[in-house]
Structures are given as structure tokens and as C-alpha cells.
């Protein structure tokens, strides 16, 4: 086999010392090349995508002889279920001389399907021009075909036994005119703060039991979406007014039911958002839920009132903007430096997602919540992981990446993150994962499992926006984090508010005693910066130094 071009491989140091002349070095590289080409599922193509080489294992797997594949394109094994957007993304990536990686559904000569995790590497000549592409694969058919049983298990909320958000989204697709209610427990954080998270979980379990018994009367199914938010879904068995009455009746039942915590009983208040047969039911119900909270009412229905319809239309516009932004590759990372307060030098960079729309740079405040309701949020996370890793792969800087509870609970996102850490070897030693605080986190075991997994791989862990969500010092110790980022509202507020200053001072003292580094967010003036340094905070981030930009230069 020709040796004109080979993938960039790493050679062990002791191997290099043995290669004491060019001949031996070439022989050493050739052995790597031979092992790669003949031991794996490998193909090579010219710059136009025409196959020039196939390994024996690839030929055996597909059932095609090498001479039947050479001279053809990979369209010969392309499964008809594969979307064109995947191939557009692949070609867009590799023609920019970047590595592409993803899962491909393929078809064998006998018509059988197989799935392969595929990595395509552009090979460049000495002048930096593409001379060929090498595709390396791992057959994951057993993993994919066994996923159906696994999928059913991860659609159940562990605490309550109700279906979770994933199951709700699947079930909505099966109903022609979905009748949906979102129910949020008002100020549930106060229950956790007063009685503890375990007691709060007990209340949620009692609430789930109430839903189970009441829903049977109305042909309704209950779900727990996260934390203190539940959903109820009905279908075509009754008219819309019936379900509206049932949803509101359940809300009133919750507010009249005493929930037991030890020797105490408590009453809950709820807000309900109702969508009756509209498309994008979850989005509509979410809008109605916001209206219910805003107006301090038990429930709100997503109808065609002026406020609701304008917000709905705006959300539809933004949903399409998000889809177009993904398709047209317009979601990009921006980078904001984190400053060492002692040296004044840049210590690291936080990566922040932005949407480029007609030349404007759009903040995530405009689109992240809509992306969550539209069930495309996880795709944005994966875009950020891929592009951030590609950017920092050949740099020496430390950097951080934001993840939240949805990312950690999404098995596909977690697998993708680990896959990219494997692909970009060594990058984990410069990566800090920032966990965004959320009041919707009760299953800390899952969070701690994820933290331990990432730390074992070499990543550091930071708590972002500390002071707004699960700022429970006991859990902070259990989570074994490396960094606390103090929320910007506390940093800004402590200048004029002595109580907030005392809160920040307490956080700093706790962190220092436990060898946890501290970053002050939203440092926007010299006055704030001086206060931050006076408290002994090691790092700062904010517009006083630099706003987020498209490069780290």
C-alpha cells in the first residue's frame, strides 16, 4: 500500500529514541500506518470523495469486494434514512481542514443495516492543501440496536416513577390534538430550605401519588419534568373544555391537600399553564405558565389574546432562527478572559454561545429558553463542545464550558462529551466544566456521579452563578468542586449593600478553608475590582477587563 500520505500519529518517546535515522523512523511510521489501515474499518478517498482504498475489515463488514468499492463514493453504503444535513455538515467541516466525527447509519451489500461511529480526517500535503481523506470507524451496531430497551428506562423520573420530559415529548408526538398542562409549585425552594432536600423529595413523591390517583379518573397521564415542575397530558377522548376543567380541578386539589413532612403538614400553591390542542403544545403551555406566574393566577390558557399570541409568534420566529442557525452553522463560541487578581494576567477563558444573525451578535438570553421548549437545546450544547474543543485543541490556554442539568441528564450529550474528550486527547487537562446553578436539581447523586466521572478524566469542575440556586454548603462539599464563580448580582450588589457583602465574604471564607478557588463574575468597574481583591478573591471576570469576543487574541 502507498505511503504518500498518512494520518498524524503520536509516537511514544522511547520509540523515537530507537529511530536514530530517517530510514528507521519511516519504518516505524509505516508500521503504525499498516496497523491502522489493515486492523480497522478504514477507507481513503481523494479530495472529491472517490474511494481509493478500503481495509480488509471494512470490506468484510460491508460484504463488498475492494474492487467494487474503489472508484465509487461512500453513497454506495449510505442508508436512505440518513439526512442530507449530516453530509452537508461533514463536507463543510472536512473541507475546512477540520476533523469530523459522528454516527453514520450504513447499509451492507445484503441490505442489512449497520451503525458506525465515524471519524474523517483531512490529510494535508506540505503546502497545507488537502490531498485525501481518511475515514476510521467503530462498529456500534450492538449498542444502537440495544438502545430501545435502554431508552424506555431513561424516560422515567427516578424519584417519582412518573414519565420525564423525554417521555412527554415522545408522547406528545403520538397525540393528534394534545391537551397539555404544565404545573409549577410556587416557591418550592422554601420547602427545601426549611425542611431539607430529602423532605422536599418526600413532598414530591406524595404529589406524584396524588397525580396518579386523580389522573386515572380523566384519562390523563402525569410527568415530572424537573425539580418542581410537572406536566399533565390528555388526548382525543374528551373535548377541550373537559380537560381544562380537569387540569384546573387537579390544581385546586393540590392546593387543598395537606402534605406531610414529619410531624408537620404544609399546603402548596401552584401555577398552571394550559395548551388545548395547539401545535407546539409544550411551547404554548410554557407561555401560559409564565402568564399564570406573572399575573399571580392559578392558571392561564394559551389562547389568542393579544399578549399570548404575540409572545407565541415571537417564539415561533426564534425557533425558526435557531433551526436556521444550526443548519447554516451560525452558532459560534465567544470567549471572555478570566483574570488572575494577583498577576493581572489572563488565567483562562469562559466560552459563551452566540448566534450570528445578519451580522448581529445575538445573546443566548434571546434563544436558550425557546431552544429548551423546542427540544433542540442539546444540539446547541453539542455544537459548543465541538467548536470549543476544535478552537482550543492547538492552543495552550485553559478554558471553561457551561453545562446545566439538562445537559447532565441527557445521555446523548454526556456520551458526546466523552467522545470528544477521547478524540481531542489531552484537552481535558485544560478544561473546566462550569455547572450552571439551578433550583431544579434534586438528584444530587446524578450530579456527583457526573462530577467524579469528569474529574477522573482530568477535567476541573466549577459552580457557576453561585448564590442563586443550589447554594447549599453541605452539597457543595459533597460535590468536590475546584472552583466557585460568585454570581454577578452578589458582586454588583455588595458595593452598596452590607448584607450582600457579608454573604460574599462568607462564601470566600468557606471556599478558602476548603481549597476551592473563587472567581468573581460581572466585575464591571474599578470600584468593584478593588472590593473583590480586598476580599481575597483570586480571579475576576467582567466587562471591566474585556467583553466576550470571537477570538482569544
Coordinates of C-alpha atoms in Angstrom, one line a residue:
X1 CA 0.0 0.0 0.0
X2 CA 1.3 3.5 -0.8
X3 CA 2.8 5.6 2.0
X4 CA 2.4 9.0 0.3
X5 CA 0.1 10.3 3.0
X6 CA -0.7 9.1 6.4
X7 CA -2.6 10.4 9.4
X8 CA -0.9 12.4 12.0
X9 CA 0.0 9.9 14.7
X10 CA 1.7 10.3 18.1
X11 CA 4.8 8.1 18.6
X12 CA 6.0 7.2 22.1
X13 CA 9.1 8.9 23.3
X14 CA 11.0 5.6 23.7
X15 CA 10.1 4.7 20.1
X16 CA 11.6 7.9 18.8
X17 CA 14.8 7.3 20.6
X18 CA 15.1 4.0 18.9
X19 CA 14.6 5.6 15.5
X20 CA 18.1 7.1 15.2
X21 CA 18.0 7.7 11.4
X22 CA 15.4 8.6 8.8
X23 CA 15.1 5.0 7.5
X24 CA 14.3 3.6 10.9
X25 CA 11.8 6.5 11.5
X26 CA 10.0 5.9 8.3
X27 CA 9.8 2.2 9.0
X28 CA 8.4 2.9 12.5
X29 CA 5.7 5.2 10.9
X30 CA 4.9 2.6 8.3
X31 CA 4.2 0.0 11.0
X32 CA 1.7 2.5 12.6
X33 CA 0.2 3.1 9.1
X34 CA -0.1 -0.6 8.4
X35 CA -1.8 -1.3 11.8
X36 CA -4.3 1.5 11.2
X37 CA -5.1 0.6 7.6
X38 CA -5.4 -3.1 7.9
X39 CA -6.5 -3.5 11.5
X40 CA -9.5 -1.2 11.5
X41 CA -12.6 -0.2 9.5
X42 CA -10.7 2.3 7.3
X43 CA -11.3 3.8 3.9
X44 CA -9.4 6.5 2.0
X45 CA -10.8 8.9 -0.6
X46 CA -9.4 11.5 -2.9
X47 CA -10.4 15.2 -2.4
X48 CA -13.6 14.6 -4.5
X49 CA -14.7 11.8 -2.2
X50 CA -13.9 8.9 -4.5
X51 CA -12.7 5.8 -2.6
X52 CA -9.1 4.9 -3.3
X53 CA -8.5 2.3 -0.5
X54 CA -10.5 0.1 1.8
X55 CA -9.2 -2.1 4.6
X56 CA -10.0 -5.8 4.7
X57 CA -12.1 -5.5 7.8
X58 CA -14.3 -2.8 6.1
X59 CA -14.7 -5.0 3.0
X60 CA -15.7 -8.0 5.2
X61 CA -18.2 -5.9 7.2
X62 CA -20.0 -4.4 4.2
X63 CA -19.9 -7.5 2.0
X64 CA -18.4 -5.6 -0.9
X65 CA -15.1 -6.7 -2.5
X66 CA -12.4 -4.0 -2.5
X67 CA -12.7 -3.6 -6.3
X68 CA -16.4 -3.0 -6.0
X69 CA -15.8 -0.1 -3.6
X70 CA -12.7 1.5 -5.1
X71 CA -13.7 4.1 -7.7
X72 CA -17.1 4.6 -6.0
X73 CA -18.2 7.2 -3.4
X74 CA -19.5 6.3 0.1
X75 CA -23.0 6.8 -1.3
X76 CA -22.8 3.1 -2.2
X77 CA -23.2 2.2 1.5
X78 CA -25.3 5.2 2.5
X79 CA -28.6 4.2 4.3
X80 CA -31.6 6.0 2.9
X81 CA -32.6 7.2 6.5
X82 CA -29.5 9.4 6.7
X83 CA -30.4 13.1 6.4
X84 CA -28.7 15.3 3.9
X85 CA -27.8 17.8 6.6
X86 CA -25.4 15.2 8.1
X87 CA -23.4 15.0 4.9
X88 CA -23.5 18.8 4.5
X89 CA -22.1 19.2 7.9
X90 CA -19.4 16.5 7.2
X91 CA -18.3 18.1 4.0
X92 CA -18.4 21.6 5.4
X93 CA -16.2 20.5 8.3
X94 CA -13.6 18.5 6.4
X95 CA -13.2 20.9 3.5
X96 CA -12.3 23.5 6.1
X97 CA -9.5 21.1 7.0
X98 CA -11.1 20.1 10.3
X99 CA -11.8 16.6 11.7
X100 CA -15.4 15.5 11.6
X101 CA -16.8 12.8 13.9
X102 CA -20.3 11.4 14.2
X103 CA -22.5 8.3 14.0
X104 CA -23.4 7.0 10.5
X105 CA -26.2 4.6 9.6
X106 CA -25.0 2.4 6.7
X107 CA -26.2 -0.4 4.6
X108 CA -24.4 -3.6 3.7
X109 CA -24.5 -5.3 0.3
X110 CA -27.1 -7.8 1.5
X111 CA -29.4 -5.0 2.7
X112 CA -28.6 -5.2 6.4
X113 CA -28.1 -2.1 8.4
X114 CA -25.0 -1.3 10.5
X115 CA -24.1 1.7 12.6
X116 CA -20.6 3.1 12.8
X117 CA -19.0 5.9 14.8
X118 CA -17.0 7.6 12.1
X119 CA -14.1 10.0 12.2
X120 CA -13.0 11.7 8.9
X121 CA -9.5 13.2 8.9
X122 CA -8.3 15.5 6.1
X123 CA -4.7 14.7 5.1
X124 CA -2.7 17.7 4.0
X125 CA 0.5 18.0 1.9
X126 CA 3.5 20.1 2.8
X127 CA 1.8 23.2 1.4
X128 CA -1.3 22.7 3.5
X129 CA -3.6 21.5 0.7
X130 CA -5.9 18.6 1.1
X131 CA -4.7 15.5 -0.8
X132 CA -7.1 12.9 0.6
X133 CA -9.4 12.0 3.4
X134 CA -9.0 9.0 5.8
X135 CA -12.2 7.6 7.4
X136 CA -11.9 5.5 10.6
X137 CA -14.9 3.7 12.1
X138 CA -16.0 1.7 15.1
X139 CA -19.0 -0.7 14.6
X140 CA -21.5 0.3 17.3
X141 CA -24.5 -1.6 15.8
X142 CA -24.9 -3.7 19.0
X143 CA -25.1 -0.5 21.1
X144 CA -27.6 1.2 18.8
X145 CA -29.9 -1.8 18.4
X146 CA -29.9 -2.4 22.1
X147 CA -30.9 1.2 22.8
X148 CA -34.7 0.7 22.6
X149 CA -34.8 -1.1 26.0
X150 CA -32.4 1.4 27.4
X151 CA -34.4 4.3 26.1
X152 CA -37.5 3.2 27.9
X153 CA -35.6 3.1 31.2
X154 CA -34.3 6.6 30.9
X155 CA -37.7 8.0 30.2
X156 CA -38.8 7.5 33.8
X157 CA -38.2 10.0 36.6
X158 CA -36.2 8.2 39.2
X159 CA -37.7 9.9 42.3
X160 CA -41.4 9.8 41.4
X161 CA -41.7 7.0 38.9
X162 CA -43.6 9.3 36.5
X163 CA -42.5 9.9 32.9
X164 CA -39.9 12.6 32.4
X165 CA -39.5 15.3 29.8
X166 CA -38.2 12.9 27.2
X167 CA -41.3 10.6 27.6
X168 CA -43.6 13.7 27.4
X169 CA -42.0 14.9 24.2
X170 CA -42.4 11.4 22.7
X171 CA -46.0 11.0 23.9
X172 CA -47.0 14.4 22.5
X173 CA -45.9 13.3 19.1
X174 CA -48.4 10.4 19.3
X175 CA -51.4 12.6 20.1
X176 CA -53.2 14.4 17.3
X177 CA -54.7 17.2 19.5
X178 CA -52.6 17.2 22.7
X179 CA -54.2 18.7 25.8
X180 CA -51.3 19.8 28.0
X181 CA -50.9 21.4 31.3
X182 CA -47.7 22.5 33.0
X183 CA -47.9 22.7 36.8
X184 CA -45.2 24.6 38.7
X185 CA -45.1 24.5 42.6
X186 CA -44.7 28.1 43.8
X187 CA -41.7 28.8 46.0
X188 CA -40.9 25.2 46.4
X189 CA -37.3 26.2 47.2
X190 CA -38.6 27.4 50.5
X191 CA -39.7 23.8 51.4
X192 CA -36.2 22.5 50.6
X193 CA -34.5 25.4 52.5
X194 CA -36.8 24.9 55.6
X195 CA -37.0 21.1 55.8
X196 CA -34.1 19.9 53.7
X197 CA -34.0 18.4 50.2
X198 CA -34.9 14.9 51.4
X199 CA -38.1 16.2 52.9
X200 CA -38.7 18.1 49.7
X201 CA -38.3 14.9 47.8
X202 CA -40.9 13.3 50.1
X203 CA -43.4 16.0 49.2
X204 CA -42.7 15.5 45.5
X205 CA -43.4 11.8 45.9
X206 CA -46.7 12.5 47.7
X207 CA -47.6 14.9 44.9
X208 CA -46.8 12.2 42.3
X209 CA -49.1 9.8 44.1
X210 CA -51.9 12.4 44.1
X211 CA -51.4 12.9 40.3
X212 CA -51.5 9.1 39.7
X213 CA -54.8 8.6 41.6
X214 CA -56.5 11.7 40.1
X215 CA -55.3 11.2 36.5
X216 CA -56.9 7.8 36.3
X217 CA -60.3 9.5 36.6
X218 CA -59.8 11.6 33.5
X219 CA -57.6 9.5 31.1
X220 CA -54.7 11.9 31.7
X221 CA -51.0 11.0 32.2
X222 CA -48.7 12.8 34.6
X223 CA -45.0 13.6 34.2
X224 CA -42.3 15.2 36.2
X225 CA -40.2 17.5 34.0
X226 CA -37.6 18.8 36.5
X227 CA -37.5 19.9 40.1
X228 CA -40.9 21.4 41.0
X229 CA -42.4 21.3 37.5
X230 CA -44.9 18.7 36.4
X231 CA -47.0 18.1 33.3
X232 CA -50.4 16.5 32.5
X233 CA -51.2 15.2 29.1
X234 CA -54.6 14.2 27.6
X235 CA -55.7 13.3 24.1
X236 CA -58.7 12.9 21.9
X237 CA -61.0 11.1 24.3
X238 CA -62.8 14.3 25.6
X239 CA -63.3 17.9 24.3
X240 CA -61.0 20.8 25.3
X241 CA -63.3 22.2 28.0
X242 CA -63.3 18.9 29.8
X243 CA -59.6 18.8 30.0
X244 CA -59.4 22.5 31.1
X245 CA -61.8 21.7 33.9
X246 CA -59.8 18.6 34.8
X247 CA -56.4 20.4 34.9
X248 CA -57.8 23.3 37.0
X249 CA -59.5 20.8 39.3
X250 CA -56.2 19.0 39.8
X251 CA -54.6 22.3 40.6
X252 CA -57.2 23.1 43.2
X253 CA -56.9 19.6 44.6
X254 CA -53.2 20.2 45.1
X255 CA -53.7 23.4 46.9
X256 CA -56.3 21.9 49.2
X257 CA -54.3 18.8 50.1
X258 CA -52.1 18.8 53.2
X259 CA -48.7 17.3 52.5
X260 CA -46.9 15.6 55.4
X261 CA -43.3 16.4 56.5
X262 CA -42.5 14.5 59.7
X263 CA -44.9 15.8 62.3
X264 CA -45.8 18.9 60.2
X265 CA -48.3 19.4 57.4
X266 CA -47.9 22.1 54.7
X267 CA -50.0 23.4 51.8
X268 CA -48.7 24.1 48.4
X269 CA -49.5 26.9 45.9
X270 CA -49.3 26.2 42.2
X271 CA -49.3 27.9 38.8
X272 CA -50.7 26.2 35.8
X273 CA -50.2 26.8 32.1
X274 CA -52.7 25.1 29.7
X275 CA -52.5 24.4 26.0
X276 CA -55.7 23.0 24.4
X277 CA -55.0 21.2 21.1
X278 CA -52.4 23.7 19.7
X279 CA -49.3 22.7 17.8
X280 CA -46.1 23.1 19.8
X281 CA -48.1 22.2 22.9
X282 CA -45.2 22.4 25.2
X283 CA -44.2 25.8 24.0
X284 CA -47.8 27.1 24.3
X285 CA -48.2 25.7 27.8
X286 CA -44.9 27.2 28.8
X287 CA -46.1 30.6 27.6
X288 CA -49.3 30.2 29.5
X289 CA -47.4 29.1 32.7
X290 CA -45.4 32.3 32.5
X291 CA -48.6 34.3 32.3
X292 CA -50.0 32.5 35.3
X293 CA -47.0 33.4 37.3
X294 CA -46.8 37.0 36.1
X295 CA -50.5 37.6 36.9
X296 CA -50.5 35.6 40.2
X297 CA -53.3 33.4 39.0
X298 CA -54.0 29.7 39.5
X299 CA -54.0 29.1 35.7
X300 CA -53.7 30.7 32.3
X301 CA -54.8 29.2 29.0
X302 CA -52.8 29.7 25.8
X303 CA -55.5 31.3 23.6
X304 CA -55.4 34.0 21.1
X305 CA -55.3 37.0 23.4
X306 CA -53.0 39.7 22.3
X307 CA -50.2 39.2 24.8
X308 CA -50.1 35.4 24.4
X309 CA -50.3 35.4 20.6
X310 CA -47.6 38.0 20.2
X311 CA -45.3 36.0 22.5
X312 CA -46.1 32.8 20.7
X313 CA -45.4 34.3 17.3
X314 CA -42.1 35.7 18.7
X315 CA -41.2 32.2 20.0
X316 CA -42.0 30.7 16.6
X317 CA -39.8 33.2 14.9
X318 CA -37.0 32.5 17.3
X319 CA -37.5 28.7 17.0
X320 CA -37.0 29.0 13.2
X321 CA -34.0 31.3 13.8
X322 CA -32.4 28.6 16.0
X323 CA -33.1 25.9 13.4
X324 CA -31.7 28.1 10.6
X325 CA -28.7 29.0 12.7
X326 CA -27.9 25.3 13.3
X327 CA -28.4 24.4 9.6
X328 CA -26.3 27.3 8.4
X329 CA -23.6 26.9 11.1
X330 CA -24.1 30.3 12.6
X331 CA -23.9 29.4 16.3
X332 CA -20.4 30.2 17.5
X333 CA -18.4 30.4 20.7
X334 CA -17.3 33.7 22.1
X335 CA -14.6 34.0 24.7
X336 CA -14.2 36.1 27.8
X337 CA -11.0 36.2 29.8
X338 CA -10.7 35.3 33.5
X339 CA -8.1 37.4 35.2
X340 CA -5.6 36.4 37.9
X341 CA -6.1 39.1 40.5
X342 CA -2.5 38.8 41.8
X343 CA -0.6 38.9 38.5
X344 CA -3.2 40.8 36.4
X345 CA -2.7 38.2 33.6
X346 CA -5.3 36.2 31.8
X347 CA -5.6 32.8 33.5
X348 CA -8.4 31.2 31.4
X349 CA -11.3 31.9 29.1
X350 CA -15.0 31.2 29.5
X351 CA -16.7 30.1 26.3
X352 CA -20.2 31.6 25.7
X353 CA -22.6 30.7 22.9
X354 CA -23.7 33.4 20.4
X355 CA -25.9 33.4 17.3
X356 CA -24.7 35.4 14.3
X357 CA -27.8 36.7 12.6
X358 CA -27.4 39.1 9.6
X359 CA -24.2 40.4 11.0
X360 CA -25.6 40.9 14.5
X361 CA -24.3 39.0 17.5
X362 CA -27.2 37.6 19.5
X363 CA -27.0 36.9 23.2
X364 CA -28.3 33.5 24.5
X365 CA -30.9 35.3 26.6
X366 CA -32.8 35.6 23.3
X367 CA -32.9 31.9 22.4
X368 CA -31.8 29.4 25.1
X369 CA -35.2 29.0 26.8
X370 CA -37.0 28.7 23.5
X371 CA -34.5 26.1 22.4
X372 CA -35.3 24.1 25.6
X373 CA -39.0 24.1 24.9
X374 CA -38.5 23.3 21.3
X375 CA -36.3 20.3 22.3
X376 CA -33.2 21.5 20.3
X377 CA -31.2 22.8 23.3
X378 CA -29.0 19.7 23.5
X379 CA -27.9 20.2 19.8
X380 CA -26.6 23.7 20.8
X381 CA -24.6 22.2 23.6
X382 CA -23.0 19.7 21.3
X383 CA -22.2 22.5 18.8
X384 CA -20.4 24.4 21.6
X385 CA -18.5 21.3 22.7
X386 CA -17.3 20.5 19.2
X387 CA -16.4 24.1 18.2
X388 CA -14.7 24.9 21.6
X389 CA -12.6 21.8 21.5
X390 CA -11.6 22.5 17.9
X391 CA -10.6 26.0 18.8
X392 CA -8.5 25.2 21.9
X393 CA -7.1 22.0 20.6
X394 CA -3.9 23.6 19.3
X395 CA -3.7 26.3 22.0
X396 CA -2.2 26.2 25.4
X397 CA -4.9 28.2 27.2
X398 CA -7.2 26.9 29.9
X399 CA -10.8 27.3 29.1
X400 CA -14.3 26.6 30.5
X401 CA -17.5 25.2 29.1
X402 CA -21.0 25.7 30.6
X403 CA -23.3 22.7 31.2
X404 CA -26.6 22.6 33.1
X405 CA -28.9 20.0 34.5
X406 CA -30.5 19.3 31.1
X407 CA -27.0 18.5 29.7
X408 CA -26.1 16.2 32.5
X409 CA -29.4 14.3 32.4
X410 CA -29.2 13.9 28.6
X411 CA -27.4 10.6 27.9
X412 CA -26.6 11.6 24.3
X413 CA -24.9 14.8 25.4
X414 CA -22.8 13.0 28.1
X415 CA -21.7 10.4 25.6
X416 CA -20.8 13.1 23.0
X417 CA -18.8 15.0 25.6
X418 CA -16.8 11.9 26.5
X419 CA -16.4 11.0 22.8
X420 CA -14.9 14.5 22.1
X421 CA -12.6 14.3 25.1
X422 CA -11.4 11.0 23.7
X423 CA -11.0 12.5 20.2
X424 CA -9.1 15.6 21.4
X425 CA -6.6 13.8 23.6
X426 CA -5.1 15.9 26.3
X427 CA -7.6 18.8 26.1
X428 CA -9.3 17.6 29.3
X429 CA -6.2 18.8 31.3
X430 CA -7.1 22.4 30.3
X431 CA -10.9 22.1 30.6
X432 CA -13.1 23.4 33.4
X433 CA -16.7 22.4 33.2
X434 CA -18.9 25.1 34.7
X435 CA -22.2 23.7 36.2
X436 CA -24.9 26.3 35.9
X437 CA -26.9 26.6 39.2
X438 CA -30.5 25.5 39.0
X439 CA -33.3 25.2 41.5
X440 CA -34.5 22.2 39.5
X441 CA -31.8 19.9 40.8
X442 CA -32.8 17.4 43.5
X443 CA -30.9 14.3 42.3
X444 CA -27.5 15.3 43.5
X445 CA -26.3 11.7 43.2
X446 CA -26.5 12.1 39.4
X447 CA -24.6 15.4 39.6
X448 CA -21.9 13.9 41.8
X449 CA -21.6 10.9 39.6
X450 CA -21.0 13.2 36.6
X451 CA -18.5 15.3 38.5
X452 CA -16.5 12.3 39.6
X453 CA -16.5 10.9 36.1
X454 CA -15.2 14.2 34.6
X455 CA -12.6 14.7 37.4
X456 CA -11.3 11.2 36.8
X457 CA -10.8 12.1 33.2
X458 CA -8.7 15.1 34.2
X459 CA -11.3 18.0 34.0
X460 CA -11.8 20.6 36.7
X461 CA -15.3 21.4 37.9
X462 CA -16.7 24.9 38.7
X463 CA -20.1 26.0 40.1
X464 CA -21.3 28.9 38.0
X465 CA -23.6 31.7 39.4
X466 CA -23.0 30.5 43.0
X467 CA -25.6 32.1 45.3
X468 CA -28.7 31.7 43.1
X469 CA -29.7 28.0 43.1
X470 CA -28.3 25.0 45.0
X471 CA -26.1 27.1 47.2
X472 CA -26.2 24.6 50.0
X473 CA -22.8 24.4 51.6
X474 CA -23.3 20.8 52.6
X475 CA -23.9 19.8 49.0
X476 CA -21.0 22.0 47.8
X477 CA -18.7 19.9 49.9
X478 CA -20.2 16.6 48.6
X479 CA -19.7 17.8 45.0
X480 CA -16.0 18.2 45.5
X481 CA -15.7 21.2 43.1
X482 CA -12.5 23.0 42.2
X483 CA -13.9 26.5 41.6
X484 CA -16.8 28.7 42.7
X485 CA -17.9 31.5 40.5
X486 CA -19.8 34.0 42.7
X487 CA -23.0 35.3 41.0
X488 CA -22.8 38.7 39.4
X489 CA -25.8 40.0 41.3
X490 CA -23.9 39.5 44.6
X491 CA -20.7 41.0 43.3
X492 CA -22.5 44.1 41.9
X493 CA -24.8 44.4 45.0
X494 CA -22.1 44.2 47.6
X495 CA -20.8 47.7 46.8
X496 CA -23.9 49.4 48.4
X497 CA -25.4 46.5 50.4
X498 CA -23.5 45.5 53.5
X499 CA -25.6 42.3 53.9
X500 CA -24.6 41.1 50.4
X501 CA -21.0 42.0 51.2
X502 CA -21.2 39.7 54.2
X503 CA -22.7 36.9 52.1
X504 CA -19.8 37.2 49.6
X505 CA -17.3 37.3 52.5
X506 CA -18.8 34.1 54.0
X507 CA -18.6 32.3 50.6
X508 CA -14.9 33.4 50.2
X509 CA -14.0 32.2 53.7
X510 CA -15.7 28.9 53.2
X511 CA -14.0 28.3 49.9
X512 CA -10.6 29.3 51.1
X513 CA -10.8 26.9 54.1
X514 CA -11.6 24.1 51.6
X515 CA -9.0 25.0 49.0
X516 CA -11.7 26.0 46.5
X517 CA -10.7 28.7 44.0
X518 CA -13.0 31.7 43.6
X519 CA -13.9 33.8 40.6
X520 CA -15.9 37.0 40.9
X521 CA -18.3 37.4 37.9
X522 CA -19.6 40.7 36.4
X523 CA -16.7 42.8 37.6
X524 CA -17.6 46.0 35.7
X525 CA -15.7 48.8 37.4
X526 CA -12.5 49.7 39.3
X527 CA -14.5 50.1 42.5
X528 CA -15.9 46.5 42.3
X529 CA -12.5 45.2 41.3
X530 CA -10.9 46.8 44.4
X531 CA -13.6 45.3 46.7
X532 CA -13.1 41.9 45.1
X533 CA -9.3 41.9 45.6
X534 CA -9.8 43.2 49.2
X535 CA -11.8 40.1 50.0
X536 CA -9.0 37.9 48.8
X537 CA -10.8 36.6 45.7
X538 CA -8.2 35.1 43.4
X539 CA -9.8 35.7 40.0
X540 CA -12.2 38.1 38.2
X541 CA -14.2 38.2 35.1
X542 CA -16.3 41.0 33.5
X543 CA -16.5 44.0 31.2
X544 CA -14.0 46.0 33.3
X545 CA -11.4 43.8 31.6
X546 CA -13.0 42.7 28.3
X547 CA -16.3 41.7 26.9
X548 CA -16.7 38.3 25.2
X549 CA -15.2 38.3 21.7
X550 CA -15.0 35.8 18.8
X551 CA -11.3 35.1 19.4
X552 CA -8.9 35.0 22.4
X553 CA -6.3 37.2 20.6

